[in-house]
Coordinates of C-alpha atoms and ligand atoms in Angstrom, one line a residue:
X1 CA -112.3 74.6 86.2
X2 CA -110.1 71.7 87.3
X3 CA -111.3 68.3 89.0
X4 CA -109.4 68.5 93.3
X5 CA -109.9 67.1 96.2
X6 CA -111.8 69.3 98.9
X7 CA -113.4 69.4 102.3
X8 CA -116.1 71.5 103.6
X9 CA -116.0 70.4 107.0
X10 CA -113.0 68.4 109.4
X11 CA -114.1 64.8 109.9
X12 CA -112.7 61.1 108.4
X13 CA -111.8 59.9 105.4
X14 CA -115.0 60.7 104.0
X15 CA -115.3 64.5 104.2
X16 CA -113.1 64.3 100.9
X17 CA -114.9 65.4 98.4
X18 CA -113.9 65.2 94.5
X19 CA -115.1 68.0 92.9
X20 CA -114.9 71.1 90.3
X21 CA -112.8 74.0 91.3
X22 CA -112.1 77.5 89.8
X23 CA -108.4 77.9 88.5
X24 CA -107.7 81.5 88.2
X25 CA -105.3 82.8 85.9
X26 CA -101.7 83.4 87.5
X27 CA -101.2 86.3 88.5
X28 CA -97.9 88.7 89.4
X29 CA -95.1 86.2 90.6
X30 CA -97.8 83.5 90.0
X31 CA -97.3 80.0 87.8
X32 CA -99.7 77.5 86.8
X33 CA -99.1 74.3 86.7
X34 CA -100.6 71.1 85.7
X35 CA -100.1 68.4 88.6
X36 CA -98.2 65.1 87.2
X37 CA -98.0 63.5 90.5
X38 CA -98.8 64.5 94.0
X39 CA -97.8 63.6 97.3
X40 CA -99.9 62.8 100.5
X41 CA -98.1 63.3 104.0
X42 CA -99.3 63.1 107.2
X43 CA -100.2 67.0 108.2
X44 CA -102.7 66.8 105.4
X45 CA -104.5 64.0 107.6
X46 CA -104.2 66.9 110.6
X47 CA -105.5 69.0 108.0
X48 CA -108.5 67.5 106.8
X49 CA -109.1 66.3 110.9
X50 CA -109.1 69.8 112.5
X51 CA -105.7 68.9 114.2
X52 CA -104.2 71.5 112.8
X53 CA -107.3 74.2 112.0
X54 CA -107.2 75.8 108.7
X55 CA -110.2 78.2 106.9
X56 CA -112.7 75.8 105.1
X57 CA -113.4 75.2 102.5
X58 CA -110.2 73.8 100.7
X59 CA -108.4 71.7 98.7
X60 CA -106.2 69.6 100.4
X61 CA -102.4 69.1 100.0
X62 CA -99.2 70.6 100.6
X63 CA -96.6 68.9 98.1
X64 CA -96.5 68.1 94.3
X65 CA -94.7 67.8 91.2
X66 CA -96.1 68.9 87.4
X67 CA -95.0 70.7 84.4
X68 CA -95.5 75.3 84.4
X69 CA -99.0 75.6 81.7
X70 CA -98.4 79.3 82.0
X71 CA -97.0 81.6 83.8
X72 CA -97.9 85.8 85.4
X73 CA -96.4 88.7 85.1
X74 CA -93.0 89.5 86.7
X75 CA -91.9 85.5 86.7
X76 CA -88.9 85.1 85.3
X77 CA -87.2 82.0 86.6
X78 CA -89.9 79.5 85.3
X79 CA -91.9 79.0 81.5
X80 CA -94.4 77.4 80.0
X81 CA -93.1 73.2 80.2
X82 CA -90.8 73.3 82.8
X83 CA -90.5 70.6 85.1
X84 CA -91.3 71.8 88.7
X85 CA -91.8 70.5 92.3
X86 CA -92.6 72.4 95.4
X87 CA -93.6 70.7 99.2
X88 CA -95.1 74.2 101.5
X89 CA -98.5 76.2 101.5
X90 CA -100.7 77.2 100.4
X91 CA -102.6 74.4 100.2
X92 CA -104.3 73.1 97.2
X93 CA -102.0 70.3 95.5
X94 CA -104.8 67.5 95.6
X95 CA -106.0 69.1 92.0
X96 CA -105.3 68.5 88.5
X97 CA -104.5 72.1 88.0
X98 CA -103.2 74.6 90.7
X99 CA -101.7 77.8 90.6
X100 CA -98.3 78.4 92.9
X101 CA -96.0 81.2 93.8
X102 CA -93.1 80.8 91.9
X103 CA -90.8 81.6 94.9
X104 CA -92.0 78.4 96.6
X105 CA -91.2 76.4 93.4
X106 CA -87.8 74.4 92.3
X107 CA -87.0 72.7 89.1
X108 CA -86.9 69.2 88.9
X109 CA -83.6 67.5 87.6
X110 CA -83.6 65.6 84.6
X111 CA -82.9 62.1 86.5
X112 CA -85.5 62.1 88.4
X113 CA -88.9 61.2 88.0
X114 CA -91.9 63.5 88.7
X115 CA -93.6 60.9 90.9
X116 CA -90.2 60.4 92.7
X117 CA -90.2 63.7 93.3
X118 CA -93.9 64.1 94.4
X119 CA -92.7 61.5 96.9
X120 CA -89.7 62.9 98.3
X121 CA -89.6 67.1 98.0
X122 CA -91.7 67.5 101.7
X123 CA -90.7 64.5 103.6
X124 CA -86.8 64.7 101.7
X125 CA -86.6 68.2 102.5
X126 CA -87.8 67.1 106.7
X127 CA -84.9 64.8 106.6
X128 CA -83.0 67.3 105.4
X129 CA -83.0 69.9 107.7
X130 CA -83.6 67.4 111.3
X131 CA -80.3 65.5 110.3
X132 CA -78.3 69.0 109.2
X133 CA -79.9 71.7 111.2
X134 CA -81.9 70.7 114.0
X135 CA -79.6 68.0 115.3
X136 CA -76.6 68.0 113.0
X137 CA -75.8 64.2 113.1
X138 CA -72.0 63.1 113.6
X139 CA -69.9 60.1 112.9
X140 CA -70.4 57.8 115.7
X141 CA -73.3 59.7 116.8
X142 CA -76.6 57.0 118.0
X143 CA -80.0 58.2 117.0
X144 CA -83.3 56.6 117.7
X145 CA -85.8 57.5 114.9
X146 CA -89.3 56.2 115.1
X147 CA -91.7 55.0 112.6
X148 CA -88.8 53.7 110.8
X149 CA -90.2 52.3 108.0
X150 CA -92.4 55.6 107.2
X151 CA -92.1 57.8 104.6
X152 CA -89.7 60.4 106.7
X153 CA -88.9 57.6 108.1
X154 CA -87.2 55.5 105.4
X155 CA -85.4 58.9 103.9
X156 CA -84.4 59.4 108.1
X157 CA -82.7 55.9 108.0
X158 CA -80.9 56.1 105.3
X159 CA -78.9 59.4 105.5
X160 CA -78.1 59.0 109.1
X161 CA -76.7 56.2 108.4
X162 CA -74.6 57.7 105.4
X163 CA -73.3 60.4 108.0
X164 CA -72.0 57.8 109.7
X165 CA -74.7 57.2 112.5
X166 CA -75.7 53.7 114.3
X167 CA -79.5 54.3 113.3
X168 CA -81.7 52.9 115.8
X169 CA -85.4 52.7 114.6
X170 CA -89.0 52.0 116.2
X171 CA -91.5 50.0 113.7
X172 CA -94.9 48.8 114.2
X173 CA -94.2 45.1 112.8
X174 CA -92.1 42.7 111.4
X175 CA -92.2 43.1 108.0
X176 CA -91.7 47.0 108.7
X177 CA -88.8 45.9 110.9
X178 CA -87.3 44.0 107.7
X179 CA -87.8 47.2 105.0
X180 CA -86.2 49.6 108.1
X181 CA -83.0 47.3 108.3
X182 CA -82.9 47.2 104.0
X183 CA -82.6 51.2 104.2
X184 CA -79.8 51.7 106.9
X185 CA -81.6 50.7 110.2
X186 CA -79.0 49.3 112.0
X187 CA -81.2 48.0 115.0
X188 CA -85.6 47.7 114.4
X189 CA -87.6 47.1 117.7
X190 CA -90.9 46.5 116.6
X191 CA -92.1 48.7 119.5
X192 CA -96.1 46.9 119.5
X193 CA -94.2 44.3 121.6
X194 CA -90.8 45.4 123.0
X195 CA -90.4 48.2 125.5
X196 CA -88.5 50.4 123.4
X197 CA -86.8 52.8 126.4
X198 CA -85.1 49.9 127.9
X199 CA -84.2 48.0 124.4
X200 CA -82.8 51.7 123.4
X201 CA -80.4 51.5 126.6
X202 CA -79.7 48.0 125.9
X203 CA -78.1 48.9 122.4
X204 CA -76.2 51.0 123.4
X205 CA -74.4 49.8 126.4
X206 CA -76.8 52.6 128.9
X207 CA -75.3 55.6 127.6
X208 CA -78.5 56.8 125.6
X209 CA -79.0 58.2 121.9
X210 CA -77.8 61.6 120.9
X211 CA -80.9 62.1 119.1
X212 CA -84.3 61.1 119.2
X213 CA -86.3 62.3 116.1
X214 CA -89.7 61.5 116.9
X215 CA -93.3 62.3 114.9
X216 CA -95.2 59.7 116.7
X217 CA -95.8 62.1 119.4
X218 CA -98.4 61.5 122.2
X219 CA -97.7 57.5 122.2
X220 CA -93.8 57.9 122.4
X221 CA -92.8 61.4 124.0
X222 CA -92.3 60.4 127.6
X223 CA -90.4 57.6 126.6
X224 CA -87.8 59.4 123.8
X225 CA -87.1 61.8 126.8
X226 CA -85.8 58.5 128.7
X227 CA -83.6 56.9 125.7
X228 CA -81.5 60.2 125.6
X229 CA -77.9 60.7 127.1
X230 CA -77.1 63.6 128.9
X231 CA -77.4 66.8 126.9
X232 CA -79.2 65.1 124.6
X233 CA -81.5 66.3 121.5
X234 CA -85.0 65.4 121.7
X235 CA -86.3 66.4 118.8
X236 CA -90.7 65.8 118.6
X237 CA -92.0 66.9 114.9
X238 CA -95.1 65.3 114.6
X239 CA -98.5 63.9 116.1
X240 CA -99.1 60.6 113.8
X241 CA -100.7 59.1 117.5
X242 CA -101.7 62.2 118.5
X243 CA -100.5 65.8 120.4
X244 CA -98.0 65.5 122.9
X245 CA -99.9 66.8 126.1
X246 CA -98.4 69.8 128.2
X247 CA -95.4 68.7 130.8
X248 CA -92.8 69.9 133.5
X249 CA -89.8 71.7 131.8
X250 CA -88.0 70.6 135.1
X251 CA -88.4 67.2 133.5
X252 CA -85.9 68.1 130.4
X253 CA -83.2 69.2 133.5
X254 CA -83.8 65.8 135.8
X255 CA -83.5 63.4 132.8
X256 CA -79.7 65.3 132.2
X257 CA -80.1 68.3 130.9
X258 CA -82.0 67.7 128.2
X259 CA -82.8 69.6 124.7
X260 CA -86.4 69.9 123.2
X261 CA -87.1 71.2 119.8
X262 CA -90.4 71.2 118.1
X263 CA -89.7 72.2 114.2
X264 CA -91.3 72.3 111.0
X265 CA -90.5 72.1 107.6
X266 CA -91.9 75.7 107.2
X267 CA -89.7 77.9 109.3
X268 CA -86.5 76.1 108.1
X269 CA -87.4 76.8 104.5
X270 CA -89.1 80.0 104.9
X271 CA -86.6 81.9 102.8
X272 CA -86.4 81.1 99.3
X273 CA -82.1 80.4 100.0
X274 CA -83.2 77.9 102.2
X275 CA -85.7 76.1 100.5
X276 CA -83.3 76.0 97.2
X277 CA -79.9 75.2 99.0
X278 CA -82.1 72.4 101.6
X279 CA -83.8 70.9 97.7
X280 CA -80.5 71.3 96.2
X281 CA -79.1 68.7 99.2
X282 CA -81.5 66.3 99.0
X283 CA -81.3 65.9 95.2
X284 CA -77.6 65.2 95.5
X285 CA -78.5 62.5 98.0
X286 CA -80.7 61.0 95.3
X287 CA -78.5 61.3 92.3
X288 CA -75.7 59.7 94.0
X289 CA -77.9 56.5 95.2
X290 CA -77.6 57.9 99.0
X291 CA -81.1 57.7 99.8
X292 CA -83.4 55.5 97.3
X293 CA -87.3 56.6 97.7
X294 CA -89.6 54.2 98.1
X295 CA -93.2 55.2 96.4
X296 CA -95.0 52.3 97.9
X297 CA -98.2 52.9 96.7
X298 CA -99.8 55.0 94.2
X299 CA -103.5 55.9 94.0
X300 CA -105.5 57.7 91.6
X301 CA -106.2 61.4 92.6
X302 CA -110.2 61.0 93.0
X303 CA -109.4 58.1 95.6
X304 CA -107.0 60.4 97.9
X305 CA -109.5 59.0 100.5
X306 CA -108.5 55.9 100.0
X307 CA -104.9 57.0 100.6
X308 CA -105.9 58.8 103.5
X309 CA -107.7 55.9 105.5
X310 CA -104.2 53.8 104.7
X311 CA -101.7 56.5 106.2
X312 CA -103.8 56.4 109.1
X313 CA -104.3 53.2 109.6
X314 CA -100.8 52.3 110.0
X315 CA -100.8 50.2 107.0
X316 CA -98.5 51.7 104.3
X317 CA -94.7 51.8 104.6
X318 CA -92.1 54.7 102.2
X319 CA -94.7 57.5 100.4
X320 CA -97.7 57.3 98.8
X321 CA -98.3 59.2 95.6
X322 CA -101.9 60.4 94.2
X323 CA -101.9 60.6 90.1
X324 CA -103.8 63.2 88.5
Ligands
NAP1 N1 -92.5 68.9 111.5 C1 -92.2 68.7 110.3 O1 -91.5 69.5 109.6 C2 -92.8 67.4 109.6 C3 -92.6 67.3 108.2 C4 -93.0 66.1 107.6 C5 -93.6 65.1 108.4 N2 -93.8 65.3 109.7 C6 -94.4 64.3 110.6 O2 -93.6 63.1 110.4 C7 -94.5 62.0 110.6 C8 -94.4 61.0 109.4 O3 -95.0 61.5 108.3 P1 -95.3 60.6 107.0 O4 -96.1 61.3 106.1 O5 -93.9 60.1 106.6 O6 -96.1 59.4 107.6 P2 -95.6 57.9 107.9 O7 -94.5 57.9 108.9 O8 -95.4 57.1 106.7 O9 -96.9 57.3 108.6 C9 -97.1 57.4 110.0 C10 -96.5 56.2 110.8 O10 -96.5 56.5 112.1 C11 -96.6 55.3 112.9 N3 -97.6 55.4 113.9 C12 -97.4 55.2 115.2 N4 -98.6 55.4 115.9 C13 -99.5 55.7 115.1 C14 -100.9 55.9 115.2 N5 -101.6 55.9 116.4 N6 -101.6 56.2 114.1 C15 -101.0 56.2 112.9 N7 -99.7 56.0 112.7 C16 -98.9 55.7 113.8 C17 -97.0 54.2 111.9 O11 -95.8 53.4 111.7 P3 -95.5 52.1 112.7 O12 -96.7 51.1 112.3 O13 -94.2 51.6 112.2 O14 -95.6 52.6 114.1 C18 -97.3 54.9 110.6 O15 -97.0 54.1 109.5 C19 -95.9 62.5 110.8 O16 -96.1 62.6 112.2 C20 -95.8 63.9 110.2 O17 -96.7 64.8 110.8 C21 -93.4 66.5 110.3

């Protein structure tokens, strides 16, 4: 048995439930580990809200960071007191204990902390492949990048602007506006109060972003499409104000000929190359002081509701971590 975090039904905050689970031995390809540090993101708020349906009931959680207790049969790339992170399904890291296919896993590198990398292998990893491989981001290149001061956010900031991008950002106050700018945000419009389409255009002399990377979603969609230049990227990969509702595709060709893509973090690391070469990236960026990550707030395990009702609420800026 192991203490975790699970819902029975979809609902608020309070459907978490803190409660004994069975931990099964690992099986073939299977490692167990014990959780040092786990990280909360936004899909598990989808998650545990029916946004994004998933069997009930379960543990929640989709990223976290601990040391390999034992390990199955045919695993050979992992033992007993390793150091391992991992940020994809299946779901269950809200636990003390959890068992994980070791194809899914990567090693932690000795310089960096496991609640470092609780907070940065899922929303690090997003960063990753939206700057690289969904847009690949240029010197000279503008991008607007909203919720600025988030957890994808922060990581967003700082390593477009370290590929040589003016980084234009959307925040929901001032203070946010302040932490955006310390982490590469060239220009913050707290959009609560400024129209951020025309403010967009303003900055940069009419011609429009390159990019928009945009997980706010139903709130902001419409108006991304509008702060683009022609051919432009727009790229919408998440719901944190809720699901973009359906639209005209002729839209994408009268606003210039326009690109959509709607990723996630899944498909691009699908394959295990992926995932190690898109993890082997983002450490680098770390190590060499590129992108500092900001764990803004830490909460024990049995309060993840706490953590929850937070995210939500737009309070919390960087990642939040849970500790076992
Ligand atoms: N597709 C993928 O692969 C992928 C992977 C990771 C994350 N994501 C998405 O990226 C987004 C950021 O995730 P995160 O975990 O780093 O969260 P986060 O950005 O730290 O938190 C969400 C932020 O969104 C902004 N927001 C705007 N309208 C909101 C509303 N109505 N309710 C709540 N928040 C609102 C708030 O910032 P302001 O106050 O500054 O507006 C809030 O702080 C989420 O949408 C998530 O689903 C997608």
């Amino acid at each position: 048995m192991t203490k975790a975090i699970r819902i029975h039904r979809t609902g608020g905050p309070e459907a978490m439930v803190w409660e004994g689970v069975e931990v099964p031995a690992p099986g073939p390809g299977e490692v167990l580990i014990r959780h040092t540090a786990v990280g909360v993101n936004f899909i598990d708020i989808y998650h545990r809200t029916g946004l994004y349906p998933t069997p009930l009931p379960t543990v929640l959680g989709l990223e976290g960071a601990g040391t390999v207790e034992a390990v199955g049969p045919e695993v050979s790339e992992f033992r007993p007191g390793d150091r391992v992170a991992y940020a994809n399904p299946p779901m269950g890291a809200y636990a003390e204990r959890r068992v994980m296919p070791a194809h899914r896993l990567v090693a932690i590198p000795s310089d960096i902390a496991d609640d470092t990398a609780a907070a940065m292998m899922l929303k690090g990893m997003t960063a990753q492949y939206l700057l690289r491989r969904t847009y690949a981001v240029k010197p000279g290149d503008a991008v607007l990048i909203h919720a600025a001061a988030g957890g994808v956010g922060l990581i967003l900031c700082q390593w477009a602007k370290h590929l040589g991008a003016t980084v234009i950002g959307t925040v929901g106050s001032d203070a946010k506006a302040e932490l955006a700018r310390a982490h590469g945000c060239d220009h913050a419009i707290v959009y609560s109060r400024e129209d951020f389409t025309a403010r967009t255009r303003e900055l940069t002399g009419g011609a429009g972003v390159a990019v928009v990377y945009d997980s706010v979603g139903a709130e902001t969609f419409m108006g991304s499409l509008d702060c683009l230049r022609p051919l432009g990227m727009m790229v919408s990969f998440g719901n944190s104000s809720g699901k973009v509702p359906p639209f005209d595709i002729g839209m994408l060709s009268a606003k210039g000929s326009l690109m959509l893509a709607r990723p996630t973090l899944m498909t691009y690391t699908a394959r295990r190359e992926d995932l190690v070469a898109s993890a082997a990236e983002l450490f680098e960026v770390v190590e060499r002081g590129i992108v500092r990550i900001e764990v803004a707030d830490r909460y024990p395990l049995a309060q993840a509701a706490r953590a929850h009702a937070d995210l939500e609420s737009r309070k919390t800026t960087g990642s939040l971590v849970l500790m076992p």
